[in-house]
Amino acid sequence: MLTYVGRRVLYAIPVVLVASFLLFWLVRTAYDPCVKLRNTREGATAVRRCQENLGLDQPIPVQYGKWLGNALQGDLGTSSRTNEQVADMLPPAMWNTVQLIFFGSVLSITLALFLGVFSAVRQYSVSDYTFTALAFIGIAMPPFFFGLLAQQFLAVGPKDWFHLNQPIFYIVGLHGPGQSGFNLDYLRHLVLPVLTLTVQSIASWSRFQRTSMLDVMSSDYIRTARAKGVPRRSVIWRHGARNALIPFVTVVALDTGALFGGLIITETIFSIPGMGRLFYDSLNTGDANVLVAWMIISAFFIILFNLIADLLYGLLDPRVRLT
Amino acid sequence: MTLPTEADQYRDPEGVPTLPSSEAELGLDSGFAPEPQSQWKLFRRRFFRHRIAMVALAGLILITIACFSVSWLSPFDPNKQDLLAQPVGPSSAHWLGTDELGRDQLARILKSGQLSLKIGFSVAFLSVALGTAIGAVAGFFGRWADQSLMRLTDLFLVVPELAILAVALHYWGSKDVVIIAVLTALFWMPVARVVRGQVLSIREKEFVEAARAAGASPWRIIVRHIVPNIIGPIMVNMTLAVTAAIITESTLSFLGFGVQPPQSSWGKMLSDAEGYVGTPKAYLIYGPGIAIVLTVLCVNFIGDGLRDAFDPQSEKH
Amino acid sequence: MIGQRRSLIAFVAVAAMALGACGSSGGSKSGAGGTSSTTGRPTPTSGNGTLVIGAEQEMDCADWVASCAGSSWGVWEMMEHTMPRVFEYQQAANGDWENVPSIMMAEAPTVSTVNGKQTITYKINPNAVWSDNEPITSEDFKYTWDQIANGKDIYDRTGYDKIESVDTPDPKTAVVTFKEEYGGWPSLFGGGLYGIMPSHLLQGKSRSKMMANGYSFSGGPWIAKWHRGVDVTLTPNPNWYGEKPKLSKVIFRFIPDTAAEFQAFKSGEVLAIYPQPQLDAVDALKSGIEGADQQINADTGNAEALWMNNAKFPFKSVAVRQAFAYSIDRAAIVKRLFGGIGVTQPQQSLNPPIQSAFADTSAFEKYTLNLNMVNQLMTGDGWTKNGSGIWAKNGKTAAITLNTTTENKRRELTEQIVQQQAKDAGFDVKIKNQTPADLFGKTLPAGNYQLGLYAQVVTSLEPSLCSIACSQNIPSKANDNSGQNWQRINVSGLDPLLETVQNSSNRPEQISASKQADLLMGQNMVSLPIDPLPNISLWSKRISGVKGDNPIFAMFWNLPEWSLNG
């Protein structure tokens, strides 16, 4: 297994490098971080000075080479937007995002698993149709739509209807003023953003789990187990769900990378300064240093999740030997 | 005791020992090789018997027709503005109310649907075509082409899609063609993986050897053995792609990267009205929102029906 | 497998709690948000003197004189509360805004002429001190001038580059000598852009390093702490020599999405907001928000206009410019956009409302919707309508591209209305929206446009139209392509008038020249002002002491007087 992991990591490195160069090139070609200075009194002079400072007059491969050289020595450069050190900007943003993704994943995986299995076992029942309809509506709603509806009907609305002093769920940030740590205030801030982030995942993953569960449940060996008199619960969980987990795991792992996409919306609507927001702000101003560093981190996570999926697959399916 | 091959279809079979495919269930081993024609007939029959999918199909056709014939259908010109009229809610004159420019909301929704549907279907079709081609090539031509194509897939997975989208839109303008092109380039990967997996696993099978030995052309092999296996997940992926394309387009508008006036889409209408949640003008949101949800529901139910039709395993109990 | 899964879930749950617990002290710089509260007891959202205000934008940096700053919100959430200035802006009885010496000054600055040069003497209040109790001195004035005039990467040196020297005869007197006459001197050493910087703390050090990420000193009533990405927290300056703030803490919480900002206001998580005059904001105010007070101020420093490129076809011709102006029903546009909040009059000068003392509105008043005038002017200029009803001349049609910023729904509405009205009058308008960076950084300066829809924002009471309307400011080699006259306005007789406005320190002379300039610009239809962008202030009834909007410093200008009930 170690060789497998090693090989995958090895293959990943050139991919990430090429991807980073691609992104760098794209951003440098399409965005000019100095252009906003044109509007200042100094105008073109300021722009030129800025371009010299950032080395923008040099060919892009040379710029990238410089960046790479510095990065390998641990210097990730300065943000052209805020003049902060890129290395200082990433950890706080990552921390916020990790919280969202972590709780989001936990919630999605648990709910999707249970909902999927439940629906499959009670196929064509009222509850199945209900959950199916809900799942489809969840998939069909653009995340910002859901987020804003959640704000209205789960935060602002209840406060007005029940004449509360404060809303039950908060919609600004992850902590109230002067608050920190894992407490009730934190949880009340966490609910709506995590829900918004995961509604699509829960909906689509539960569908996947239901499908693969259905496939498994109608297969030969399940019928054999039933015929043999294995207790129903055991059939469902031990034999059914476990095998149905296989495609589920793959989909989850691939999709978790996609959670990053929904992050921007959630972080914007709920005012959480995370990686999604950082990416968006940097993109708009052509802040290449931040963008490339950001991409390398996200690539790391995507590759990590893919790897975990493959390893889990190996664990779950004894027939699979990872060569 | 065999495990169903559905599992394989979602999994990169790198390192997985070959398993019998659905051919076994279809009785290929025993020499009953159904002609591709009758297989299609079987799929068609199964599909048309799926009631919900039929309702959804009818719904989708209805929506599409309504959207593309709004110029003839609607008593209101979707572009006609009436500055003096403040937006009004749903009434007997305007069933869904009027928007900020005094235009009839229902007519607007139908008109915008043209662009949303166009983007959704184009992306779905093109991405599936592209993914199938790439996956098939990777699977067929083995090690070298395979490895490089898989690295390409990884590359596309790693580069942040929003960056590519934003840059492309920045460069070539916020035109629908650009959005379609970029979304296609970002959605082909899952299909490629699935197709590649199938092609790889099929390649190893003994009956392929047998068929080759018997003189069957590679074309026949593809059509008879590969296509039936991949068509299921491909159809599902297509419906997922439609959904994803419509929703991504709406997210793009929200972030400011989407289509610009005078073009309009459901996503744009939705993001324009985002500030009206919880206000009396909320009807401006629910119109396009429900349009999106309905369309996506129809597409997904059709996808369900397709998958059930192509999947020999799922029988109605 | 059940057993395995159960323990997997248990592991996940424990990990969750562990991660969350780590979060408490994790956010050092900004991260987990919130200030360094050590008691752990929950503080209510407001009450106990802590007020949370919603802020739509976070500044990029706090080095106010540098080019990375230059954002209005930076002024409103941090700069105005911590950097001392010479003048405050207050409203006189007749409604005009005027400069009033601030508490930092012992008396009003005196203007005199010494050796033929304009000289201003500033006498500093003997009680004026920084937050570390060191006095505010004339050295601070000198340092500030030196940094702005000679520093690198400065946002706007205007005026400071006209200063010849700053002398410091005694610690509380600064004497500023100008190279040439400069009428806009009240905007220096304070104004709406910068304040005075503490030389005793910054001299010899890198000002940018000391300030860009936030600073702990202050010359104002508050001390600011900036948590990047989360908020700016203001606490009273213990050594403030003026009226002490009533609140114990004010937090400007960054909420980037406007819809979410309104929701946060309605849910009570923020108690005051200062939203852009967007369509949904106007709508919310029309119906009113329960438990909230609001104020609309149309007397602002913002003037939105249809800016015409005077050097590009078809707007090269005065007749076409005038004809286009007669095709637009500006009153209807303003009424549509802001009628709900009581703003109905179009903008009638390129001088924004707070500088209306310098404006002559009769110049632009005559431009109302008048299709007869359109026909008269266009046919007189040699145009005829083609088969599609569009004006054409010598084979070219009157095809115009209208550029404005993306992500601005109010502007999208405006441009669609303009497009429709123009079409009815025979002009073919196409819409092209760009990001602000592209629009203001590339397109407009380079002159690659015909019609632009955007707003000029001023940060002081001193008129400065010369910078955008004098011909020497057209971007060219002579000014290193840095000129701000993006409209390529070149009207004979206009330059001397506007230069007088800019340089003369004789008020009546300034006003007269400015009004004449207005008339000239109106006659030549250099560009078409459309709507005043009103400022919207919204605050909960639980706050007392709010006195309304200030066009430069927003509703927060008297923050020390605010207090919370309940």
PDB file of C-alpha atoms in Angstrom, chain C residues 279-376:
ATOM      1  CA  LEU C 279     -32.912  49.017  -5.810  1.00  0.00           C
ATOM      2  CA  ASP C 280     -33.562  46.577  -3.014  1.00  0.00           C
ATOM      3  CA  ALA C 281     -32.336  49.054  -0.413  1.00  0.00           C
ATOM      4  CA  VAL C 282     -34.700  51.690  -1.766  1.00  0.00           C
ATOM      5  CA  ASP C 283     -37.448  49.143  -1.664  1.00  0.00           C
ATOM      6  CA  ALA C 284     -36.787  48.182   1.929  1.00  0.00           C
ATOM      7  CA  LEU C 285     -36.851  51.818   2.949  1.00  0.00           C
ATOM      8  CA  LYS C 286     -40.049  52.503   1.090  1.00  0.00           C
ATOM      9  CA  SER C 287     -41.948  50.052   3.231  1.00  0.00           C
ATOM     10  CA  GLY C 288     -39.895  50.916   6.268  1.00  0.00           C
ATOM     11  CA  ILE C 289     -38.297  48.460   8.653  1.00  0.00           C
ATOM     12  CA  GLU C 290     -39.902  47.820  11.993  1.00  0.00           C
ATOM     13  CA  GLY C 291     -38.008  49.210  14.930  1.00  0.00           C
ATOM     14  CA  ALA C 292     -35.656  51.223  12.740  1.00  0.00           C
ATOM     15  CA  ASP C 293     -35.128  54.844  11.891  1.00  0.00           C
ATOM     16  CA  GLN C 294     -33.887  55.906   8.527  1.00  0.00           C
ATOM     17  CA  GLN C 295     -32.582  58.949   6.793  1.00  0.00           C
ATOM     18  CA  ILE C 296     -32.167  59.685   3.113  1.00  0.00           C
ATOM     19  CA  ASN C 297     -29.682  62.356   2.211  1.00  0.00           C
ATOM     20  CA  ALA C 298     -29.600  63.478  -1.398  1.00  0.00           C
ATOM     21  CA  ASP C 299     -27.078  66.197  -0.646  1.00  0.00           C
ATOM     22  CA  THR C 300     -24.047  64.068  -1.272  1.00  0.00           C
ATOM     23  CA  GLY C 301     -20.670  64.126  -2.919  1.00  0.00           C
ATOM     24  CA  ASN C 302     -21.774  61.686  -5.589  1.00  0.00           C
ATOM     25  CA  ALA C 303     -22.977  62.663  -9.028  1.00  0.00           C
ATOM     26  CA  GLU C 304     -23.819  59.927 -11.494  1.00  0.00           C
ATOM     27  CA  ALA C 305     -23.720  60.931 -15.119  1.00  0.00           C
ATOM     28  CA  LEU C 306     -23.676  59.702 -18.682  1.00  0.00           C
ATOM     29  CA  TRP C 307     -20.132  60.637 -19.537  1.00  0.00           C
ATOM     30  CA  MET C 308     -19.575  61.230 -23.244  1.00  0.00           C
ATOM     31  CA  ASN C 309     -16.291  60.802 -25.004  1.00  0.00           C
ATOM     32  CA  ASN C 310     -16.038  64.167 -26.699  1.00  0.00           C
ATOM     33  CA  ALA C 311     -13.304  62.942 -28.979  1.00  0.00           C
ATOM     34  CA  LYS C 312     -15.040  59.919 -30.427  1.00  0.00           C
ATOM     35  CA  PHE C 313     -17.704  59.510 -33.087  1.00  0.00           C
ATOM     36  CA  PRO C 314     -20.552  60.386 -32.875  1.00  0.00           C
ATOM     37  CA  PHE C 315     -20.049  62.504 -29.791  1.00  0.00           C
ATOM     38  CA  LYS C 316     -17.400  64.587 -31.453  1.00  0.00           C
ATOM     39  CA  SER C 317     -20.208  66.774 -32.689  1.00  0.00           C
ATOM     40  CA  VAL C 318     -21.851  69.109 -30.207  1.00  0.00           C
ATOM     41  CA  ALA C 319     -25.182  68.746 -31.957  1.00  0.00           C
ATOM     42  CA  VAL C 320     -25.171  64.996 -31.477  1.00  0.00           C
ATOM     43  CA  ARG C 321     -24.293  65.351 -27.810  1.00  0.00           C
ATOM     44  CA  GLN C 322     -27.099  67.786 -27.292  1.00  0.00           C
ATOM     45  CA  ALA C 323     -29.532  65.656 -29.287  1.00  0.00           C
ATOM     46  CA  PHE C 324     -28.678  62.635 -27.181  1.00  0.00           C
ATOM     47  CA  ALA C 325     -29.279  64.661 -24.054  1.00  0.00           C
ATOM     48  CA  TYR C 326     -32.742  65.569 -25.318  1.00  0.00           C
ATOM     49  CA  SER C 327     -33.551  61.881 -25.848  1.00  0.00           C
ATOM     50  CA  ILE C 328     -33.251  60.957 -22.234  1.00  0.00           C
ATOM     51  CA  ASP C 329     -36.048  61.518 -19.755  1.00  0.00           C
ATOM     52  CA  ARG C 330     -33.864  62.056 -16.721  1.00  0.00           C
ATOM     53  CA  ALA C 331     -36.671  62.969 -14.386  1.00  0.00           C
ATOM     54  CA  ALA C 332     -38.407  59.687 -15.091  1.00  0.00           C
ATOM     55  CA  ILE C 333     -35.195  57.781 -14.438  1.00  0.00           C
ATOM     56  CA  VAL C 334     -34.607  59.457 -11.089  1.00  0.00           C
ATOM     57  CA  LYS C 335     -38.201  59.031 -10.092  1.00  0.00           C
ATOM     58  CA  ARG C 336     -38.050  55.368 -11.004  1.00  0.00           C
ATOM     59  CA  LEU C 337     -34.831  54.756  -9.120  1.00  0.00           C
ATOM     60  CA  PHE C 338     -35.329  56.835  -6.024  1.00  0.00           C
ATOM     61  CA  GLY C 339     -38.921  58.046  -6.103  1.00  0.00           C
ATOM     62  CA  GLY C 340     -39.730  55.608  -3.347  1.00  0.00           C
ATOM     63  CA  ILE C 341     -37.467  57.465  -0.940  1.00  0.00           C
ATOM     64  CA  GLY C 342     -38.462  60.942  -1.989  1.00  0.00           C
ATOM     65  CA  VAL C 343     -35.616  61.813  -4.341  1.00  0.00           C
ATOM     66  CA  THR C 344     -37.061  62.957  -7.642  1.00  0.00           C
ATOM     67  CA  GLN C 345     -34.939  65.770  -9.037  1.00  0.00           C
ATOM     68  CA  PRO C 346     -32.272  64.973 -11.585  1.00  0.00           C
ATOM     69  CA  GLN C 347     -28.777  66.194 -11.087  1.00  0.00           C
ATOM     70  CA  GLN C 348     -28.332  69.459 -12.950  1.00  0.00           C
ATOM     71  CA  SER C 349     -24.624  70.039 -12.726  1.00  0.00           C
ATOM     72  CA  LEU C 350     -21.412  68.104 -12.923  1.00  0.00           C
ATOM     73  CA  ASN C 351     -20.622  69.562  -9.524  1.00  0.00           C
ATOM     74  CA  PRO C 352     -22.091  67.150  -6.981  1.00  0.00           C
ATOM     75  CA  PRO C 353     -24.828  68.338  -4.601  1.00  0.00           C
ATOM     76  CA  ILE C 354     -22.601  69.275  -1.683  1.00  0.00           C
ATOM     77  CA  GLN C 355     -20.794  71.676  -3.926  1.00  0.00           C
ATOM     78  CA  SER C 356     -24.058  73.161  -5.186  1.00  0.00           C
ATOM     79  CA  ALA C 357     -22.953  76.577  -4.013  1.00  0.00           C
ATOM     80  CA  PHE C 358     -20.616  76.499  -6.971  1.00  0.00           C
ATOM     81  CA  ALA C 359     -23.160  75.219  -9.467  1.00  0.00           C
ATOM     82  CA  ASP C 360     -25.490  76.924 -11.874  1.00  0.00           C
ATOM     83  CA  THR C 361     -28.302  74.483 -12.421  1.00  0.00           C
ATOM     84  CA  SER C 362     -29.933  76.416 -15.207  1.00  0.00           C
ATOM     85  CA  ALA C 363     -27.147  75.116 -17.397  1.00  0.00           C
ATOM     86  CA  PHE C 364     -28.511  71.614 -17.638  1.00  0.00           C
ATOM     87  CA  GLU C 365     -32.112  72.118 -16.663  1.00  0.00           C
ATOM     88  CA  LYS C 366     -33.260  72.556 -20.211  1.00  0.00           C
ATOM     89  CA  TYR C 367     -32.271  69.022 -21.171  1.00  0.00           C
ATOM     90  CA  THR C 368     -35.516  67.143 -20.795  1.00  0.00           C
ATOM     91  CA  LEU C 369     -37.114  64.593 -23.093  1.00  0.00           C
ATOM     92  CA  ASN C 370     -37.842  66.486 -26.296  1.00  0.00           C
ATOM     93  CA  LEU C 371     -37.950  64.439 -29.487  1.00  0.00           C
ATOM     94  CA  ASN C 372     -38.573  67.520 -31.590  1.00  0.00           C
ATOM     95  CA  MET C 373     -35.279  69.007 -30.480  1.00  0.00           C
ATOM     96  CA  VAL C 374     -33.602  65.685 -31.248  1.00  0.00           C
ATOM     97  CA  ASN C 375     -34.911  65.733 -34.787  1.00  0.00           C
ATOM     98  CA  GLN C 376     -34.054  69.383 -35.222  1.00  0.00           C
TER      99      GLN C 376
END
